[in-house]
CSV table of C-alpha atoms in Angstrom, one decimal:
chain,number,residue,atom,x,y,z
A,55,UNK,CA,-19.9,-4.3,-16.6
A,56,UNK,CA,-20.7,-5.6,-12.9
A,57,UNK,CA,-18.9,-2.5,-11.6
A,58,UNK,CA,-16.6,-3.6,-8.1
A,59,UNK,CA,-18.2,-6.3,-6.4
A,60,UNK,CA,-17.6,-6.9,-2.3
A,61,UNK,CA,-18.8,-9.7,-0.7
A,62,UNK,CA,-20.1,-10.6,1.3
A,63,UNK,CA,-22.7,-7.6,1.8
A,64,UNK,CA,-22.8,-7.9,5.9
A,65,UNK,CA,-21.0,-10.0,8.4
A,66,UNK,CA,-21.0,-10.5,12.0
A,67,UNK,CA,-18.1,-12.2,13.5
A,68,UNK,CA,-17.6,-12.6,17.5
A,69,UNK,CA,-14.5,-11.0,19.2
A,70,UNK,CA,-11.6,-12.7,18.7
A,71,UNK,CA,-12.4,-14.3,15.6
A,72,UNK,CA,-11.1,-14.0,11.9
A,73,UNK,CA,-12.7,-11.8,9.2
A,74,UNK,CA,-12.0,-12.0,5.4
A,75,UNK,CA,-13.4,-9.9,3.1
A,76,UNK,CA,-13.9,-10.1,-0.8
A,77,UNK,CA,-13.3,-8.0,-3.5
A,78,UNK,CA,-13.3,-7.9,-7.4
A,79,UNK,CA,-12.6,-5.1,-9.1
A,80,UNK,CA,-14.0,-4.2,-12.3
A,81,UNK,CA,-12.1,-5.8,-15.5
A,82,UNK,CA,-9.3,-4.5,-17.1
A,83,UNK,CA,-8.5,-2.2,-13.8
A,84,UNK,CA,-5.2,-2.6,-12.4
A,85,UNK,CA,-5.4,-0.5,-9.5
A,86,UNK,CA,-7.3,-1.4,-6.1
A,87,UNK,CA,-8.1,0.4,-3.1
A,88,UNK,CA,-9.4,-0.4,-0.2
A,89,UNK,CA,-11.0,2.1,2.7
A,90,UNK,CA,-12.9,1.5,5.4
A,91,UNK,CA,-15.6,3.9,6.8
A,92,UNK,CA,-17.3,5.1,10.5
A,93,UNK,CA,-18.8,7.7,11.5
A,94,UNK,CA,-16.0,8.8,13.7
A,95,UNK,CA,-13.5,8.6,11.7
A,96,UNK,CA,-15.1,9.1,8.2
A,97,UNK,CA,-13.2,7.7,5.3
A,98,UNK,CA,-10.0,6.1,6.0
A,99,UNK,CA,-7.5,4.7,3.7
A,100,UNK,CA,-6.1,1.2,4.0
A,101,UNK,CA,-4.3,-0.2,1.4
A,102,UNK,CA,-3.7,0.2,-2.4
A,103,UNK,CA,-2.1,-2.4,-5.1
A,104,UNK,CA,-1.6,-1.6,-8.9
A,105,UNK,CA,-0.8,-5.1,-11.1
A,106,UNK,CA,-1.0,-6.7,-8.3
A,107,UNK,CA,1.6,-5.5,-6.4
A,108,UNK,CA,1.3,-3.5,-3.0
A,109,UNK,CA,1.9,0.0,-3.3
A,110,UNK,CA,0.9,1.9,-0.1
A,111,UNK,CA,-0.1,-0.4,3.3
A,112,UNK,CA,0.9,3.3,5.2
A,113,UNK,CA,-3.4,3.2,6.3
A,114,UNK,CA,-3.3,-0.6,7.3
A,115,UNK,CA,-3.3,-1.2,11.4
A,116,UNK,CA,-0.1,-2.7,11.7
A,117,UNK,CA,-1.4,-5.9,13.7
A,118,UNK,CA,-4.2,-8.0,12.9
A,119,UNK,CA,-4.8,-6.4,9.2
A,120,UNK,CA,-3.8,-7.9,6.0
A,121,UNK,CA,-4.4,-7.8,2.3
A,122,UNK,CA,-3.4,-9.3,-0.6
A,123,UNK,CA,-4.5,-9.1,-4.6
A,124,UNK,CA,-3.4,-13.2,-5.2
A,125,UNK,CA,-4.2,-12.4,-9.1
A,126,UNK,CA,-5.8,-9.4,-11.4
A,127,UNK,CA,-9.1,-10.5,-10.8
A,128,UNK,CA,-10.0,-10.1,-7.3
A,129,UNK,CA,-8.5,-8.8,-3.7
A,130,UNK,CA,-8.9,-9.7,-0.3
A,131,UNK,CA,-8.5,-8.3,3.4
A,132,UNK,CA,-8.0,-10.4,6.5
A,133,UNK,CA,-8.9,-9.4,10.3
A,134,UNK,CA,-7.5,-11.7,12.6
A,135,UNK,CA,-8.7,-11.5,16.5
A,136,UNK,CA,-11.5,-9.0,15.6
A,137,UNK,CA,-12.5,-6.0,17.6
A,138,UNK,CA,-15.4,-4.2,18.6
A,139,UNK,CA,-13.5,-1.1,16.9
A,140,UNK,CA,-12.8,-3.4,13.9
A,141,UNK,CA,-16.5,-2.5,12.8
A,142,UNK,CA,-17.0,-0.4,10.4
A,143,UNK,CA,-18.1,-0.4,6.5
A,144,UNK,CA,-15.4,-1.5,4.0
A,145,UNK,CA,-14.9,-0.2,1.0
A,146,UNK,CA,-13.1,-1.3,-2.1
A,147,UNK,CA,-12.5,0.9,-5.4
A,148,UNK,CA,-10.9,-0.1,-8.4
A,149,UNK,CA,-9.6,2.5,-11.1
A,150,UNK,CA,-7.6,1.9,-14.4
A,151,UNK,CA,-4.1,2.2,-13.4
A,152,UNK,CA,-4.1,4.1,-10.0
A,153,UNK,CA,-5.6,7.0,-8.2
A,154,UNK,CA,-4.9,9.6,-11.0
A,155,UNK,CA,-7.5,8.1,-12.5
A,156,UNK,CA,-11.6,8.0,-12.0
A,157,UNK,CA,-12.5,5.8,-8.7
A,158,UNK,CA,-15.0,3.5,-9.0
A,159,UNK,CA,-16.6,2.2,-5.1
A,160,UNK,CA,-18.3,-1.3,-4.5
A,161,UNK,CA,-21.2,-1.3,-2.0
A,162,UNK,CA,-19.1,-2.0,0.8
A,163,UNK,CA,-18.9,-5.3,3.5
A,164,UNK,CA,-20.6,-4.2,6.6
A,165,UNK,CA,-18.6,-5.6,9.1
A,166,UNK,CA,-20.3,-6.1,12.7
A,167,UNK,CA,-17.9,-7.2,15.6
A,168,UNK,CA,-20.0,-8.5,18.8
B,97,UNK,CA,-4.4,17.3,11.4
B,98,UNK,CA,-6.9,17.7,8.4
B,99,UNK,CA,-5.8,17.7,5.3
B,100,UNK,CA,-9.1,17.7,3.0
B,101,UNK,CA,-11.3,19.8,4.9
B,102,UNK,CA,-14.7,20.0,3.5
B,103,UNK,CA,-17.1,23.0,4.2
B,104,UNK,CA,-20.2,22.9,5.0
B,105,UNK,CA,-20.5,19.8,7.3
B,106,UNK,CA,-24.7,20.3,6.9
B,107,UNK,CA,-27.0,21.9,4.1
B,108,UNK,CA,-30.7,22.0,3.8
B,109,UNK,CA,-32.2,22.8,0.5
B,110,UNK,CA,-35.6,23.6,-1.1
B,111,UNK,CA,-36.3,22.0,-4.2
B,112,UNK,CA,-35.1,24.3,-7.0
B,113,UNK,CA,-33.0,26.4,-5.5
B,114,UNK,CA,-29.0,26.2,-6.0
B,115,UNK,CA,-26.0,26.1,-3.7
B,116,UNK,CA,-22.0,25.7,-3.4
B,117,UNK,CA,-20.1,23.4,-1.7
B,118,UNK,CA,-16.3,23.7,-0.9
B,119,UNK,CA,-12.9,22.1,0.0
B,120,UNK,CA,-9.9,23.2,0.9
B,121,UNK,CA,-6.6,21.1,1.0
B,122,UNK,CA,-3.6,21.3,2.8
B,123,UNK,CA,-1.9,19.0,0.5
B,124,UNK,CA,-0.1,19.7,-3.0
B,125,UNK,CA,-3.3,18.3,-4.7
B,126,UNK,CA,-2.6,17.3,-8.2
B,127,UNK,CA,-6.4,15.9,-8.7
B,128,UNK,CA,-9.4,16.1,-7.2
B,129,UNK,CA,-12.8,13.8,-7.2
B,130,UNK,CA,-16.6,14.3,-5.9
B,131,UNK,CA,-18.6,11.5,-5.0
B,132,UNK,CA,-22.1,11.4,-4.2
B,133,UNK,CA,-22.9,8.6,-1.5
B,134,UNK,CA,-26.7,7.9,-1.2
B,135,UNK,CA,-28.5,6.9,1.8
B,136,UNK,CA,-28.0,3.1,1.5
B,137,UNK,CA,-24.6,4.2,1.2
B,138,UNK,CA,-22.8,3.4,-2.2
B,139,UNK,CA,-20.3,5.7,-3.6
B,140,UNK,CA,-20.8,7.0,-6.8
B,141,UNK,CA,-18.1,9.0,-8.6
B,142,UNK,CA,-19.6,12.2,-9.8
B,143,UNK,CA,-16.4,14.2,-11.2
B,144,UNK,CA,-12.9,13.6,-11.8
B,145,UNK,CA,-10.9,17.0,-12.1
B,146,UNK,CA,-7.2,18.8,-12.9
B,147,UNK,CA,-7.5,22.1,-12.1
B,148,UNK,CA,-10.2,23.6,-13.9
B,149,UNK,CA,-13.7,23.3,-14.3
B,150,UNK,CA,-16.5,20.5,-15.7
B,151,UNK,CA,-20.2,20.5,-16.1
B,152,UNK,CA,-22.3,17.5,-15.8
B,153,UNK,CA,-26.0,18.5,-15.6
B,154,UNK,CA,-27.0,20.7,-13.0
B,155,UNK,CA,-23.2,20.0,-11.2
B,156,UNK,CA,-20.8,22.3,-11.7
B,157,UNK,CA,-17.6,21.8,-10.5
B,158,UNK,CA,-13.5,23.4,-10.6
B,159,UNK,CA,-10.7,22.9,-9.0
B,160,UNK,CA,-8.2,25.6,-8.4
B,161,UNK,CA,-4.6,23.9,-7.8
B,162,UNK,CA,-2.7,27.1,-6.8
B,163,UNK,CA,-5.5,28.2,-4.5
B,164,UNK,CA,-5.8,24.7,-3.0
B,165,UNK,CA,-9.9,24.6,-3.4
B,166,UNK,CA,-12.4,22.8,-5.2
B,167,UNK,CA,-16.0,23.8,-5.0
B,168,UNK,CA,-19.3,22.1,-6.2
B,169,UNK,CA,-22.3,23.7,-7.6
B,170,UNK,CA,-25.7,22.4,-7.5
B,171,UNK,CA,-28.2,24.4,-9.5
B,172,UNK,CA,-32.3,23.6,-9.2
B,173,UNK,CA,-31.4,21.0,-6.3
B,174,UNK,CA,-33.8,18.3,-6.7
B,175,UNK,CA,-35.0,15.6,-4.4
B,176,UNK,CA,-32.6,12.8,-5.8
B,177,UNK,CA,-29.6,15.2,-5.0
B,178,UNK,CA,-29.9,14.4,-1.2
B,179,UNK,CA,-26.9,12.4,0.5
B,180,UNK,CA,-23.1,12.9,1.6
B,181,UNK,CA,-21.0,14.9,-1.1
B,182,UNK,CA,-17.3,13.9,-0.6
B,183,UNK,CA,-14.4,15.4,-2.0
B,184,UNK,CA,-11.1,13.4,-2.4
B,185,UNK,CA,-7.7,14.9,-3.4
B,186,UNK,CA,-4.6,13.2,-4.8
B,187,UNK,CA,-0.9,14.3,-4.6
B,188,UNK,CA,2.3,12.7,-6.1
B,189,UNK,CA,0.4,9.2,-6.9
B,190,UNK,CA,-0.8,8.6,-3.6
B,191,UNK,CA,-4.6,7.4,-2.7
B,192,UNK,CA,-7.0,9.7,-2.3
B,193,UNK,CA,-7.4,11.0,0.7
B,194,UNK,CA,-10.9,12.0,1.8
B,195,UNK,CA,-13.2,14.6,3.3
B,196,UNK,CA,-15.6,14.9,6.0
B,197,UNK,CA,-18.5,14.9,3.6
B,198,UNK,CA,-21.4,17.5,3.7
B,199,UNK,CA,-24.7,15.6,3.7
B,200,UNK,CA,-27.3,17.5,2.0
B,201,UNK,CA,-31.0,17.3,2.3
B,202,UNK,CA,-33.5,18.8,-0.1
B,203,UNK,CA,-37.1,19.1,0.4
B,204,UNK,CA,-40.3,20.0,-1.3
């Protein structure tokens, strides 16, 4: 078991341009999260599908930011026009059917807006 | 406002000695979950809890529902215990939302 894997690791993107980040959760989970982290704000929620299916967007900036779980086996999340306050550590979790159960974190994609 | 707040932001500890961290929730927590992230910063899940209490090692931890707390126990603190201790509570099926984290340092 691989555990969540997040790719890529670190990525610097200019301002303005588009950011897509990578993740695959560990097998047989159906539930995946996805947080992003700073030192102002801490831990912040995102997004969060189960089978596939979006469940709560309610942390997601409503411009710019999308995500979608295409099938079981991995998820993505999309920054259009990047921001210098885009950067930040993102993190994607994976549990077996949702967050009543046992989170399980990826190493995160460092993103660095310039 | 807050809703996970987590108590103390900052602890120092000598090797061997134990100490308690807490958070309250201003939420109808149903679970609760402590992570331990390390200095190059990957989260590791260190308890999963309905109210009650678990013991993994030398981590204690319980979860008082009614109260609206969960604490976490470290006894004989040891170098490898250093890094941010998060708590995370769930409510109705909803993610988890997180704490500030108390970053812990132990020393020799």
């Amino acid at each position: 078991n691989a555990g969540v894997i997040q790719t890529p690791r670190h990525k610097v993107t200019g301002k303005g341009q588009e950011a897509t980040l990578w993740c695959e959760p560990i097998s047989g989970h159906s539930a995946v999260f996805w947080y992003r982290q700073t030192i102002v704000q801490g831990l912040e929620f995102l997004t969060y599908f189960r089978n596939q299916a979006p469940i709560d967007d309610s942390g997601m900036p409503k411009e710019r930011f999308s995500a979608q779980m295409p099938n079981q086996s991995h998820s993505t999340l999309k920054i259009q026009s990047t921001q210098p306050q885009d950067s930040a550590v993102y993190l994607c979790a994976s549990s077996l059917a949702g967050s009543q159960n046992t989170l399980y974190f990826g190493a995160g994609t460092r993103l660095s807006v310039l | 406002g807050d809703k996970v707040k987590q108590s103390p932001s900052a602890l120092s500890l000598q090797e061997g000695t134990n100490s308690a961290l807490r958070c309250n929730f201003s939420i109808a927590a149903t679970t609760v979950q402590w992570f331990l992230q390390n200095p190059r910063g990957s989260l590791m899940n260190l308890f999963y809890l309905v109210p009650g209490t678990k013991e993994n090692g030398r981590l204690k931890s319980a979860f008082d529902s009614k109260e609206s707390y969960s604490t976490l126990h470290i006894r004989d603190a040891q170098l490898e215990d250093s890094g941010t201790y998060f708590c995370a509570a769930e409510g109705g099926g909803r993610a988890l939302i997180f704490g500030t984290g108390t970053t812990v340092s132990v020393s020799p």
